CSV table of N, CA and C and ligand atoms in Angstrom, one decimal:
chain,number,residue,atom,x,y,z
A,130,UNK,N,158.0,242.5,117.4
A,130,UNK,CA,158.3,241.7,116.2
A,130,UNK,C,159.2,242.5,115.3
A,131,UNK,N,158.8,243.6,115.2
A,131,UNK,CA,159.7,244.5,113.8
A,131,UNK,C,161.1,245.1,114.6
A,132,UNK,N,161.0,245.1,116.1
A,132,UNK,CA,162.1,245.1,116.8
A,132,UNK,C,163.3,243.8,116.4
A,133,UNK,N,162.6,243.3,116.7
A,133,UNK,CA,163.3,241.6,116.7
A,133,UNK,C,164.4,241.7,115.6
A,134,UNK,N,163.2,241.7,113.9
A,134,UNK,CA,164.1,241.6,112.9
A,134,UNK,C,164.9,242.6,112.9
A,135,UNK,N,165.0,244.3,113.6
A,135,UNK,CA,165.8,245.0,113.2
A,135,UNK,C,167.5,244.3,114.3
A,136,UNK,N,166.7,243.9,115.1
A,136,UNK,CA,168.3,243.3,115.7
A,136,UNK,C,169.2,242.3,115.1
A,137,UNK,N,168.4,241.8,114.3
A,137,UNK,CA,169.1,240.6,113.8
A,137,UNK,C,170.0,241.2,113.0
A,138,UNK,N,169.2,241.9,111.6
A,138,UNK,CA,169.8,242.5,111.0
A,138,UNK,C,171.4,243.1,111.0
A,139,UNK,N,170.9,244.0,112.4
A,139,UNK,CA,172.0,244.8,113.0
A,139,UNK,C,173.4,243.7,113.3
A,140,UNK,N,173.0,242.5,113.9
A,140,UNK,CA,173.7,241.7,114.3
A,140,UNK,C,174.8,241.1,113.3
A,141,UNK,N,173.8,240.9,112.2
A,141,UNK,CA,174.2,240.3,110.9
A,141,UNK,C,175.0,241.1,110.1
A,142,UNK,N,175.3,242.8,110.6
A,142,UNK,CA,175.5,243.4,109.6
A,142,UNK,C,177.2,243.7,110.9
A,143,UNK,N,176.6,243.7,111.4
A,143,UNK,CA,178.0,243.9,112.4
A,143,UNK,C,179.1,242.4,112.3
A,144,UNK,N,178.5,241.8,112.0
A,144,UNK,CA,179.2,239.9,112.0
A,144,UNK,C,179.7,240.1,110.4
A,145,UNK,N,179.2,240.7,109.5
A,145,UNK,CA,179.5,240.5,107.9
A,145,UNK,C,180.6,241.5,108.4
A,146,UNK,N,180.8,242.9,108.8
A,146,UNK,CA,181.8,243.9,109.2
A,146,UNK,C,183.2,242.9,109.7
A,147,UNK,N,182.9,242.6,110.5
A,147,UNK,CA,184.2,242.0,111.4
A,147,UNK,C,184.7,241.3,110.3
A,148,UNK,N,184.0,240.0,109.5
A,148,UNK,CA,184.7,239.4,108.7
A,148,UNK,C,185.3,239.8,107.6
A,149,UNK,N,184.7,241.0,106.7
A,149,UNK,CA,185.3,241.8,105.9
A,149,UNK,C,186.8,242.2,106.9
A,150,UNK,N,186.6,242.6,107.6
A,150,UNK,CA,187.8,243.8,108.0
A,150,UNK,C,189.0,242.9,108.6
A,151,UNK,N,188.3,241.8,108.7
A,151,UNK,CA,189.6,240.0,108.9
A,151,UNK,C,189.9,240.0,108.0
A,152,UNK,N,189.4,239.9,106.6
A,152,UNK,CA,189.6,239.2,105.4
A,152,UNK,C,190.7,240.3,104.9
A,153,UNK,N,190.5,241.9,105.3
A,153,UNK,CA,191.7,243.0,104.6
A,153,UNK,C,192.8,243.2,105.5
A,154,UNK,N,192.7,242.5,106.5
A,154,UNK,CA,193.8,242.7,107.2
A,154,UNK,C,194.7,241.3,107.0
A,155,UNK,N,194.2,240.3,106.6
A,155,UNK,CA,194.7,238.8,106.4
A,155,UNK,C,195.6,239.2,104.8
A,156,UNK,N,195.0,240.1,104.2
A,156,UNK,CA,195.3,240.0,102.4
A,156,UNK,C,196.5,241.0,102.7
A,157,UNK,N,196.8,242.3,103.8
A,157,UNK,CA,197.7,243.4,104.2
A,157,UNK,C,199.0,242.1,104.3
A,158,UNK,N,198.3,241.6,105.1
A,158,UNK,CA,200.0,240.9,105.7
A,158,UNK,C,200.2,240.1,104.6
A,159,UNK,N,199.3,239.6,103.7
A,159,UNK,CA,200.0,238.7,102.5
A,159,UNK,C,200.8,239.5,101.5
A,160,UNK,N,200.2,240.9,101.7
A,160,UNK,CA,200.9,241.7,100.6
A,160,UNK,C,202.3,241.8,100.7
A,161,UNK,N,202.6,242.7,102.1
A,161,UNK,CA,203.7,242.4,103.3
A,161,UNK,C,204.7,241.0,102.5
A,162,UNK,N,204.2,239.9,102.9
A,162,UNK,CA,204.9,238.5,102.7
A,162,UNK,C,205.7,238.4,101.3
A,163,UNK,N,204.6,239.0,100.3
A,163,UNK,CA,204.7,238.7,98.6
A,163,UNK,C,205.5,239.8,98.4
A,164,UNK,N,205.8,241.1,98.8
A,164,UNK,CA,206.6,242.0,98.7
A,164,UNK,C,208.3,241.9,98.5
A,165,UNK,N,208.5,240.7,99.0
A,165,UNK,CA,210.3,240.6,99.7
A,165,UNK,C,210.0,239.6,98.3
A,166,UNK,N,211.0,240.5,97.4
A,166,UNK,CA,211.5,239.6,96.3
A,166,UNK,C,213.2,239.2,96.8
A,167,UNK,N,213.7,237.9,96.4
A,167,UNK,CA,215.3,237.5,96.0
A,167,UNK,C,215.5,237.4,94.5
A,168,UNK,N,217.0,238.2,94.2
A,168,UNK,CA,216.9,238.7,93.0
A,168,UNK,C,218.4,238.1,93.1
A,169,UNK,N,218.8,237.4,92.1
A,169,UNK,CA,220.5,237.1,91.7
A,169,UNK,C,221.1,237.5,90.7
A,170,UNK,N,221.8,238.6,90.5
A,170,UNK,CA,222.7,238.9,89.5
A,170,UNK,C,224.3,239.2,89.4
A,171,UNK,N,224.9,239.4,88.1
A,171,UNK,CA,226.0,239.5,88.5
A,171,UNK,C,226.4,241.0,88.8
A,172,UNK,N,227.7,240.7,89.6
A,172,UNK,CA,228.3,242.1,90.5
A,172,UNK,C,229.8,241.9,89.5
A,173,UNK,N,230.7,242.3,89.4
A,173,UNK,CA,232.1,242.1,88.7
A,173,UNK,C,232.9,242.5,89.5
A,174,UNK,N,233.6,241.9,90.1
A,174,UNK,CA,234.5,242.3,91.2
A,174,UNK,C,235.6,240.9,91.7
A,175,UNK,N,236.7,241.4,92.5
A,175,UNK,CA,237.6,240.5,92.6
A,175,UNK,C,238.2,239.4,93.8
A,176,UNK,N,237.6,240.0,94.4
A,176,UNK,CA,238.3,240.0,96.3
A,176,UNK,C,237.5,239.3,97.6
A,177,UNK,N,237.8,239.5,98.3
A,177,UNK,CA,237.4,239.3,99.7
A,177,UNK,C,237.0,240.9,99.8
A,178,UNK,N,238.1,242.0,99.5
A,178,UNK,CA,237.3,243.1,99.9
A,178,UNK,C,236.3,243.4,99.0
A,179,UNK,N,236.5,243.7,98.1
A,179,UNK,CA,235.2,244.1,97.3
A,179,UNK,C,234.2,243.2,97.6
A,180,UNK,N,233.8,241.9,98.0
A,180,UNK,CA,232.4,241.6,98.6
A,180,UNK,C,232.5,242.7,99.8
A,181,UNK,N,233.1,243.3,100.7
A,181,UNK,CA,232.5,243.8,101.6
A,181,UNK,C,232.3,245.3,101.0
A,182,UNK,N,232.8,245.7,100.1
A,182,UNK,CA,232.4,247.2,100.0
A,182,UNK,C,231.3,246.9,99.0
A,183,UNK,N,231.2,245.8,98.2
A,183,UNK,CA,229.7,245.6,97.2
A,183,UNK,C,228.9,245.6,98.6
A,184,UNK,N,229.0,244.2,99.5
A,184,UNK,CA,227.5,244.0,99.8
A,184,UNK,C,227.5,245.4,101.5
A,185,UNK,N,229.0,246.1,101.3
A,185,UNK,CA,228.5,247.5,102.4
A,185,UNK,C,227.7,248.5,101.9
A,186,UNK,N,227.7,248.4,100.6
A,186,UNK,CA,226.6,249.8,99.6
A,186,UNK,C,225.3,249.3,100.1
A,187,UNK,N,225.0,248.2,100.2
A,187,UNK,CA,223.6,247.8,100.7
A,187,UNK,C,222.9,248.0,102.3
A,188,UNK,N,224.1,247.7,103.1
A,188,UNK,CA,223.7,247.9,104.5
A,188,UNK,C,223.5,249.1,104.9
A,189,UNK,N,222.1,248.3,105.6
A,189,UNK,CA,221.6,249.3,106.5
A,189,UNK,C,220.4,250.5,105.6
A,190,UNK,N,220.3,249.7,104.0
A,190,UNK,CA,219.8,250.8,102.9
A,190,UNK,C,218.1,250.0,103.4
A,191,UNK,N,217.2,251.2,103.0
A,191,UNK,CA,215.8,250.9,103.5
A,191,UNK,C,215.7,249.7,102.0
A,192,UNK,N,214.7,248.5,102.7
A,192,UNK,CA,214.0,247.7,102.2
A,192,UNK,C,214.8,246.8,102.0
A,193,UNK,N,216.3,246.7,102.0
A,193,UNK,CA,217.1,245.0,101.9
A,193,UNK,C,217.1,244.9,103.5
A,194,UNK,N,216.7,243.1,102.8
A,194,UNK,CA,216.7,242.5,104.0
A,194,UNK,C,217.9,241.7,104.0
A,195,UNK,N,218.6,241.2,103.1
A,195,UNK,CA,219.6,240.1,103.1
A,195,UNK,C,220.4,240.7,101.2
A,196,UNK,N,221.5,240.9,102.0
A,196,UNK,CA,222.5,241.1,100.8
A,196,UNK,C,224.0,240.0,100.8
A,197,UNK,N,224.2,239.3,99.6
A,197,UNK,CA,225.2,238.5,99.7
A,197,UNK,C,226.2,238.3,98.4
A,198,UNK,N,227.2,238.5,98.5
A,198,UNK,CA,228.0,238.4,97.0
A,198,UNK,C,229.2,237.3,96.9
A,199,UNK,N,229.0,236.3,95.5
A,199,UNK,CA,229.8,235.4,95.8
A,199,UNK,C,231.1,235.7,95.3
A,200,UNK,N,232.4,236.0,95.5
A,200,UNK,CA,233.6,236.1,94.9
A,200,UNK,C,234.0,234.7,94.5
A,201,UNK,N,233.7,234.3,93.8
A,201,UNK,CA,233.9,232.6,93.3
A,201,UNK,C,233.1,232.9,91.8
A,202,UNK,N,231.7,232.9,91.9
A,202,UNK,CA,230.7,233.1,91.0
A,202,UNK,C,230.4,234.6,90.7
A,203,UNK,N,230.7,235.4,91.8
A,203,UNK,CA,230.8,236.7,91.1
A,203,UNK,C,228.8,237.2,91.3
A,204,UNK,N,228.3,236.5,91.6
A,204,UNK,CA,227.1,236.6,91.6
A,204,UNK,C,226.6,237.2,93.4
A,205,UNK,N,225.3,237.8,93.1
A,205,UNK,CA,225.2,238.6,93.9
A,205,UNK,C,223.5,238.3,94.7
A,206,UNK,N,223.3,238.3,95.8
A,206,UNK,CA,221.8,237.4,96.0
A,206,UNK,C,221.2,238.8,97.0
A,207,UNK,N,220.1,239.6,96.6
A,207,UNK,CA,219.3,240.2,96.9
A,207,UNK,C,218.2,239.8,97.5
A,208,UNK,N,218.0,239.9,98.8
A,208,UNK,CA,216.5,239.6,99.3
A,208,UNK,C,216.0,241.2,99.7
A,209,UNK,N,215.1,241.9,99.1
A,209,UNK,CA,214.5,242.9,99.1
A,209,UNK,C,213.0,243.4,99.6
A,210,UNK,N,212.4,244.4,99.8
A,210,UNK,CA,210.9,244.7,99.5
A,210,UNK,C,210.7,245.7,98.5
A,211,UNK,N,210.4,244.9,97.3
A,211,UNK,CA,210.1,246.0,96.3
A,211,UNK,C,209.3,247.4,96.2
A,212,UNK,N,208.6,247.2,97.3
A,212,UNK,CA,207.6,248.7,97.8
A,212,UNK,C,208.6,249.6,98.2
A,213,UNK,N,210.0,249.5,98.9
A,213,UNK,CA,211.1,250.3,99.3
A,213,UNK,C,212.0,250.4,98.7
A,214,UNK,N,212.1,249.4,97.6
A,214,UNK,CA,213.5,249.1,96.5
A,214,UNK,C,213.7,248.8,95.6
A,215,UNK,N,213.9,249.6,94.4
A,215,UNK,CA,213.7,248.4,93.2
A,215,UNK,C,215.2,247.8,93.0
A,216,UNK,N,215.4,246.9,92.1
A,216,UNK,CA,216.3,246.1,91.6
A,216,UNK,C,217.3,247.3,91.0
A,217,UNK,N,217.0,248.0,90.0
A,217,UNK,CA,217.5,249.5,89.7
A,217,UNK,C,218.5,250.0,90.4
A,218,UNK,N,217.7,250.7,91.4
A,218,UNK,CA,218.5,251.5,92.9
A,218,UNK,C,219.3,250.6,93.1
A,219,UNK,N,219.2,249.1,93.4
A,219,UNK,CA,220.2,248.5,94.4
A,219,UNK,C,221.5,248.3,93.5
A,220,UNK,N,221.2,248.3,91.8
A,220,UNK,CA,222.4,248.1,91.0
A,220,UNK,C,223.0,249.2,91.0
A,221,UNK,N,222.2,250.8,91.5
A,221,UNK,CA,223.0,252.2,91.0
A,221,UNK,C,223.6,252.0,92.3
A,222,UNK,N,223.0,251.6,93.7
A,222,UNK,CA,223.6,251.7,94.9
A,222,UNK,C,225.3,250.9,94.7
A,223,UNK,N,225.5,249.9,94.1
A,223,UNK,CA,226.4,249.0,94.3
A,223,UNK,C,227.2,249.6,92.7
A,224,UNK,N,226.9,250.1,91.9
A,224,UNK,CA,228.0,250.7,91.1
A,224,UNK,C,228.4,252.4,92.0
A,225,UNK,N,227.8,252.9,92.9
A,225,UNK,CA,228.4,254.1,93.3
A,225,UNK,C,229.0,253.4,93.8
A,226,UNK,N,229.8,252.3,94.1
A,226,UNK,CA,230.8,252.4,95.3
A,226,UNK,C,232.1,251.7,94.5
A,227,UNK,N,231.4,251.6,93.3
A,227,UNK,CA,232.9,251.2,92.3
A,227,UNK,C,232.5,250.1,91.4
A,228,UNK,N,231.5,249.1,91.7
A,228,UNK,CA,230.9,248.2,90.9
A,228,UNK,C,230.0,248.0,90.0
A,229,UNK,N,230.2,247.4,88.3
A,229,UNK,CA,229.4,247.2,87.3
A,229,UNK,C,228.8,245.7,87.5
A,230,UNK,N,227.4,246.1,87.3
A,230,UNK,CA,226.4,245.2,87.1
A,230,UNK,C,226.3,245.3,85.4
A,231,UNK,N,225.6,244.4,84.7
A,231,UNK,CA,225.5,244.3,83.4
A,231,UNK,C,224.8,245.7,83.3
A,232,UNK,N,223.8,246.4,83.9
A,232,UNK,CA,223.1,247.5,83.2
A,232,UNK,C,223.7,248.7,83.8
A,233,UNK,N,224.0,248.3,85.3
A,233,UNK,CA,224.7,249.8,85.5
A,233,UNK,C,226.0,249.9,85.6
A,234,UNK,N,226.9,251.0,85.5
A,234,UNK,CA,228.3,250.8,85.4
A,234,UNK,C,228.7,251.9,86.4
A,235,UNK,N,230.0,251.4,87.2
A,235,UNK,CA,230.2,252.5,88.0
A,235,UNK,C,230.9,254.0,87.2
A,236,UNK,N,231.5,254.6,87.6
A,236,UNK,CA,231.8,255.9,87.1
A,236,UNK,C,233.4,255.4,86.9
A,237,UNK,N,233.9,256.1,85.6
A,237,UNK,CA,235.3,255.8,85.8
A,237,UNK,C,236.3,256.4,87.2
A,238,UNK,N,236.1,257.4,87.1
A,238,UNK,CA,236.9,258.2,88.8
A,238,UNK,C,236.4,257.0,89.7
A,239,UNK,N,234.8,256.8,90.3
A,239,UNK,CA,235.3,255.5,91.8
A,239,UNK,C,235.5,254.9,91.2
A,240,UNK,N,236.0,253.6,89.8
A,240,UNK,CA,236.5,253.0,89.7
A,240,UNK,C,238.1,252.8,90.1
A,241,UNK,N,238.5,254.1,89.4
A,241,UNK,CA,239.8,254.4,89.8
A,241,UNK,C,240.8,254.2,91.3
A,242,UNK,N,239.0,254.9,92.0
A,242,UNK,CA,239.4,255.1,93.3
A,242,UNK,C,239.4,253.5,94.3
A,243,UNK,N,239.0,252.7,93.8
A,243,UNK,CA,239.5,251.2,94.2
A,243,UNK,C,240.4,250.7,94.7
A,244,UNK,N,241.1,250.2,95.4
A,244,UNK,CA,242.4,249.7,95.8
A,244,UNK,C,242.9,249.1,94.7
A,245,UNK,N,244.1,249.0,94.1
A,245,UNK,CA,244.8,248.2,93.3
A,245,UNK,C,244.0,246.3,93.0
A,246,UNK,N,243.9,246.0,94.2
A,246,UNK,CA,243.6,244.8,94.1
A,246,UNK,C,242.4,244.5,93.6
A,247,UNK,N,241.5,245.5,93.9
A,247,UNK,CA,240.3,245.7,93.4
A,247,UNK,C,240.0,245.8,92.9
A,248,UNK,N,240.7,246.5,91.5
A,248,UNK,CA,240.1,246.6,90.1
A,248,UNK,C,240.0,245.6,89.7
A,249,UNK,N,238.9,245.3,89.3
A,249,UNK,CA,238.5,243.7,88.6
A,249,UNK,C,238.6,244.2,86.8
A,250,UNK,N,238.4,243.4,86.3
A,250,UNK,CA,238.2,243.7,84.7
A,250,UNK,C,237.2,243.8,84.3
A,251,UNK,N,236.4,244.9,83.6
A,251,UNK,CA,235.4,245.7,83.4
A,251,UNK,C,234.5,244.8,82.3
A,252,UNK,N,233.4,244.4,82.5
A,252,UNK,CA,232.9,244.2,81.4
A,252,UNK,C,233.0,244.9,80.5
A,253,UNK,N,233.1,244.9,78.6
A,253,UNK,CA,233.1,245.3,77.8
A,253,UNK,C,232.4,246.5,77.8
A,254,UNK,N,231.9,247.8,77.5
A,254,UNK,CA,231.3,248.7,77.4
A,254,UNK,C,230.7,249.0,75.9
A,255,UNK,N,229.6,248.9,75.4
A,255,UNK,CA,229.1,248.8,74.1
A,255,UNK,C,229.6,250.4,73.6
A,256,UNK,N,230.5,250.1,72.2
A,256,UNK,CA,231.0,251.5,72.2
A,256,UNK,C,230.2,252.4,71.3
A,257,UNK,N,230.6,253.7,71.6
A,257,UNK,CA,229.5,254.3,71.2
A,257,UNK,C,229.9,254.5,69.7
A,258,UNK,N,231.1,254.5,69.2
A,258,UNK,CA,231.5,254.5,68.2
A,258,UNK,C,230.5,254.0,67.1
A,259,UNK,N,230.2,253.0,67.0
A,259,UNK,CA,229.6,252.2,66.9
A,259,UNK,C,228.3,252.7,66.0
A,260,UNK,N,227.7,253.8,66.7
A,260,UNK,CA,226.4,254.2,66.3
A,260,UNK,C,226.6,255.3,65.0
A,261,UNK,N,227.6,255.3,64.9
A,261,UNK,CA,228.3,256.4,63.8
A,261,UNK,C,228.4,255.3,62.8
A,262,UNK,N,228.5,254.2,62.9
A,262,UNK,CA,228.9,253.3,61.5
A,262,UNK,C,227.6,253.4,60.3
A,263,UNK,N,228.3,253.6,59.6
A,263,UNK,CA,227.6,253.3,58.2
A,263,UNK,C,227.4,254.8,57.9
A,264,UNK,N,227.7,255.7,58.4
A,264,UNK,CA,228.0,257.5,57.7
A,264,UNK,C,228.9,257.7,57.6
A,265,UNK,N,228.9,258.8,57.0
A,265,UNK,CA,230.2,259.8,57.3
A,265,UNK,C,230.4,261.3,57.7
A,266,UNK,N,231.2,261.4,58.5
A,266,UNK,CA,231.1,263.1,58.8
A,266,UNK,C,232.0,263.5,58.0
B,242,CU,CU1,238.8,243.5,95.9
């Protein structure tokens, strides 16, 4: 008799196990799923080539899955996994290669280094000037 209940038990506690360890492996792959953000912002650029040297900064970089840039709209569509990439990196990624996004800016030298046709016109740059107003040296 006191055999009996201990088997049940055992049985019960091995049957609760399995379904816990379904339930963490079911919520892993949801995590997985919810991870891949698409992100649209603008890129500043002019061409047929600059989409390919914007969306070549991206290829083959860990965690994008889908990089696309529109030379029409100027707009740029990120499908990512944020656990491998932030939004950040992929703007510093795509200004090292000569392109300003509103927050990051490429460097003046690779801008320079652009093909003629490629320099696009720079968004405005907030001048630093600026922070000097209202003193005097
Ligand atoms: Cu171009």
């Amino acid at each position: 008799m006191k055999k009996n209940i201990l088997k049940i038990t055992l049985i019960g506690a091995i049957a609760l196990m399995s379904i816990e360890s379904y339930g963490i492996s079911t919520n892993v792959e949801k995590t997985i799923v919810l991870s891949n953000t698409t992100e649209t912002f603008k890129v500043y650029g002019n061409c047929g080539m600059c989409k390919k040297t914007i969306e070549g900064s991206l290829n083959g970089v860990k965690g994008i899955e889908k990089a696309g840039w529109n030379k029409e709209t100027k707009m740029m569509e990120v499908t990512f996994n944020e656990k491998e990439i932030s939004l950040g990196e992929i703007k510093t990624k795509i200004a090292s290669v000569g392109y300003d996004t509103d927050e990051y800016r490429a460097t003046k030298k690779t801008y320079n280094s652009l093909p003629g046709c490629c320099q696009y016109e720079r968004p405005t740059e907030k001048k630093k000037e600026d922070d000097h107003k209202g003193h005097h040296h």
